[in-house]
mmCIF file of C-alpha atoms in Angstrom:
data_model
loop_
_atom_site.group_PDB
_atom_site.id
_atom_site.type_symbol
_atom_site.label_atom_id
_atom_site.label_comp_id
_atom_site.label_asym_id
_atom_site.label_seq_id
_atom_site.Cartn_x
_atom_site.Cartn_y
_atom_site.Cartn_z
ATOM 1 C CA MET A 1 80.212 202.495 36.590
ATOM 2 C CA LYS A 2 76.531 201.930 36.981
ATOM 3 C CA LEU A 3 75.147 201.759 40.514
ATOM 4 C CA GLU A 4 72.485 199.130 40.967
ATOM 5 C CA PHE A 5 70.046 198.586 43.816
ATOM 6 C CA GLU A 6 71.674 195.268 44.698
ATOM 7 C CA ASP A 7 75.016 197.039 45.151
ATOM 8 C CA VAL A 8 73.542 199.284 47.840
ATOM 9 C CA ILE A 9 71.126 196.895 49.538
ATOM 10 C CA ALA A 10 73.272 193.824 49.988
ATOM 11 C CA GLU A 11 70.713 191.222 50.960
ATOM 12 C CA PRO A 12 71.635 187.774 49.679
ATOM 13 C CA GLU A 13 69.141 186.430 47.167
ATOM 14 C CA LEU A 14 67.928 183.656 49.433
ATOM 15 C CA THR A 15 67.223 185.978 52.389
ATOM 16 C CA HIS A 16 65.277 188.836 50.854
ATOM 17 C CA SER A 17 62.711 190.627 52.975
ATOM 18 C CA PHE A 18 59.044 190.432 52.061
ATOM 19 C CA ASP A 19 58.437 190.683 48.323
ATOM 20 C CA LYS A 20 56.310 193.833 48.588
ATOM 21 C CA VAL A 21 58.934 195.555 50.758
ATOM 22 C CA TRP A 22 61.687 194.535 48.344
ATOM 23 C CA ILE A 23 59.752 195.763 45.304
ATOM 24 C CA CYS A 24 58.756 199.063 46.933
ATOM 25 C CA SER A 25 62.244 199.784 48.250
ATOM 26 C CA HIS A 26 63.737 198.927 44.844
ATOM 27 C CA ALA A 27 61.252 201.240 43.086
ATOM 28 C CA LEU A 28 61.844 204.042 45.598
ATOM 29 C CA PHE A 29 65.618 203.671 45.229
ATOM 30 C CA GLU A 30 65.481 203.863 41.426
ATOM 31 C CA LEU A 31 63.034 206.783 41.460
ATOM 32 C CA SER A 32 65.006 208.813 44.009
ATOM 33 C CA LYS A 33 68.308 208.101 42.213
ATOM 34 C CA TYR A 34 66.779 209.275 38.931
ATOM 35 C CA LEU A 35 65.090 212.380 40.358
ATOM 36 C CA ILE A 36 67.984 213.518 42.557
ATOM 37 C CA TYR A 37 70.442 213.084 39.670
ATOM 38 C CA ARG A 38 68.200 215.124 37.377
ATOM 39 C CA LEU A 39 67.700 217.803 40.041
ATOM 40 C CA LEU A 40 71.436 218.084 40.777
ATOM 41 C CA THR A 41 72.330 218.303 37.100
ATOM 42 C CA LEU A 42 69.646 220.933 36.579
ATOM 43 C CA VAL A 43 71.005 223.037 39.432
ATOM 44 C CA LEU A 44 74.763 222.405 39.096
ATOM 45 C CA ALA A 45 75.553 221.565 35.470
ATOM 46 C CA ILE A 46 75.430 225.068 33.995
ATOM 47 C CA PRO A 47 77.258 226.864 36.850
ATOM 48 C CA LEU A 48 79.950 224.165 37.029
ATOM 49 C CA ALA A 49 80.399 224.206 33.262
ATOM 50 C CA LEU A 50 80.809 227.987 33.422
ATOM 51 C CA VAL A 51 83.347 227.787 36.273
ATOM 52 C CA VAL A 52 85.369 225.036 34.594
ATOM 53 C CA GLY A 53 85.297 226.898 31.282
ATOM 54 C CA ILE A 54 86.581 230.069 32.961
ATOM 55 C CA LEU A 55 89.259 228.070 34.784
ATOM 56 C CA PHE A 56 90.532 226.457 31.587
ATOM 57 C CA ALA A 57 90.427 229.783 29.759
ATOM 58 C CA VAL A 58 92.503 231.447 32.499
ATOM 59 C CA LEU A 59 94.996 228.552 32.584
ATOM 60 C CA SER A 60 95.314 228.590 28.795
ATOM 61 C CA CYS A 61 95.818 232.344 28.754
ATOM 62 C CA LEU A 62 98.469 232.163 31.496
ATOM 63 C CA HIS A 63 100.261 229.354 29.710
ATOM 64 C CA ILE A 64 100.194 231.026 26.292
ATOM 65 C CA TRP A 65 100.967 234.598 27.343
ATOM 66 C CA ILE A 66 103.135 234.196 30.476
ATOM 67 C CA VAL A 67 104.703 230.764 30.968
ATOM 68 C CA VAL A 68 105.852 229.962 27.415
ATOM 69 C CA PRO A 69 107.251 233.469 26.691
ATOM 70 C CA PHE A 70 109.059 233.470 30.050
ATOM 71 C CA VAL A 71 110.672 230.083 29.418
ATOM 72 C CA LYS A 72 111.618 231.003 25.837
ATOM 73 C CA THR A 73 113.088 234.316 27.008
ATOM 74 C CA CYS A 74 115.133 232.582 29.676
ATOM 75 C CA LEU A 75 116.395 230.037 27.186
ATOM 76 C CA MET A 76 117.298 232.735 24.640
ATOM 77 C CA VAL A 77 118.928 235.178 27.053
ATOM 78 C CA LEU A 78 120.744 232.665 29.198
ATOM 79 C CA PRO A 79 122.354 229.906 27.134
ATOM 80 C CA SER A 80 123.802 228.415 30.298
ATOM 81 C CA VAL A 81 120.266 227.860 31.604
ATOM 82 C CA GLN A 82 119.506 225.988 28.410
ATOM 83 C CA THR A 83 122.558 223.805 28.923
ATOM 84 C CA VAL A 84 121.676 223.108 32.563
ATOM 85 C CA TRP A 85 118.035 222.429 31.653
ATOM 86 C CA LYS A 86 119.049 219.981 28.914
ATOM 87 C CA SER A 87 121.467 218.260 31.280
ATOM 88 C CA LEU A 88 118.814 217.934 33.985
ATOM 89 C CA THR A 89 116.277 216.478 31.578
ATOM 90 C CA ASP A 90 118.907 214.119 30.133
ATOM 91 C CA VAL A 91 119.861 212.945 33.629
ATOM 92 C CA PHE A 92 116.410 212.630 35.251
ATOM 93 C CA VAL A 93 113.559 212.687 32.763
ATOM 94 C CA VAL A 94 114.920 210.712 29.800
ATOM 95 C CA PRO A 95 116.031 207.614 31.821
ATOM 96 C CA PHE A 96 112.738 207.553 33.703
ATOM 97 C CA PHE A 97 110.654 207.474 30.550
ATOM 98 C CA GLN A 98 113.025 205.033 28.854
ATOM 99 C CA SER A 99 112.669 202.620 31.778
ATOM 100 C CA ILE A 100 108.888 203.014 31.791
ATOM 101 C CA GLY A 101 108.891 202.342 28.042
ATOM 102 C CA ARG A 102 110.992 199.218 28.509
ATOM 103 C CA CYS A 103 108.678 197.980 31.272
ATOM 104 C CA PHE A 104 105.639 198.315 29.054
ATOM 105 C CA ALA A 105 107.383 197.122 25.886
ATOM 106 C CA MET A 106 106.987 193.499 26.964
ATOM 107 C CA VAL A 107 103.259 193.797 27.675
ATOM 108 C CA ASN A 108 101.186 191.706 25.302
ATOM 109 C CA ILE A 109 97.418 191.834 25.138
ATOM 110 C CA ARG A 110 95.507 188.930 23.699
ATOM 111 C CA LEU A 111 91.773 189.112 23.130
ATOM 112 C CA ASP A 112 90.026 185.745 23.103
ATOM 113 C CA GLN A 113 86.438 185.437 22.005
ATOM 114 C CA GLU A 114 84.426 183.114 24.156
#
């Protein structure tokens, strides 16, 4: 979504303030939006990218080396857990997604060119 000056300063077109004030405030708005965005990305982009990269790496490592082996071990060692898990998913998860699929199955999208 692009933020425009008219979205922030909501003067109706017929009741604008003086032309010079309108032009200067519009120019100042655009300049400050541009400079502040550039300044914030300069200061925050690299540290935030590093933090998010570390976060995803940790989550991936936990998922690959702890969660999946734990679930597979439980399912191998305890066949009754596998039966209960399958029953729970058959009772709760499968009907939910089937009903969602049926709701969206009747959706039709038509694109008309004007």
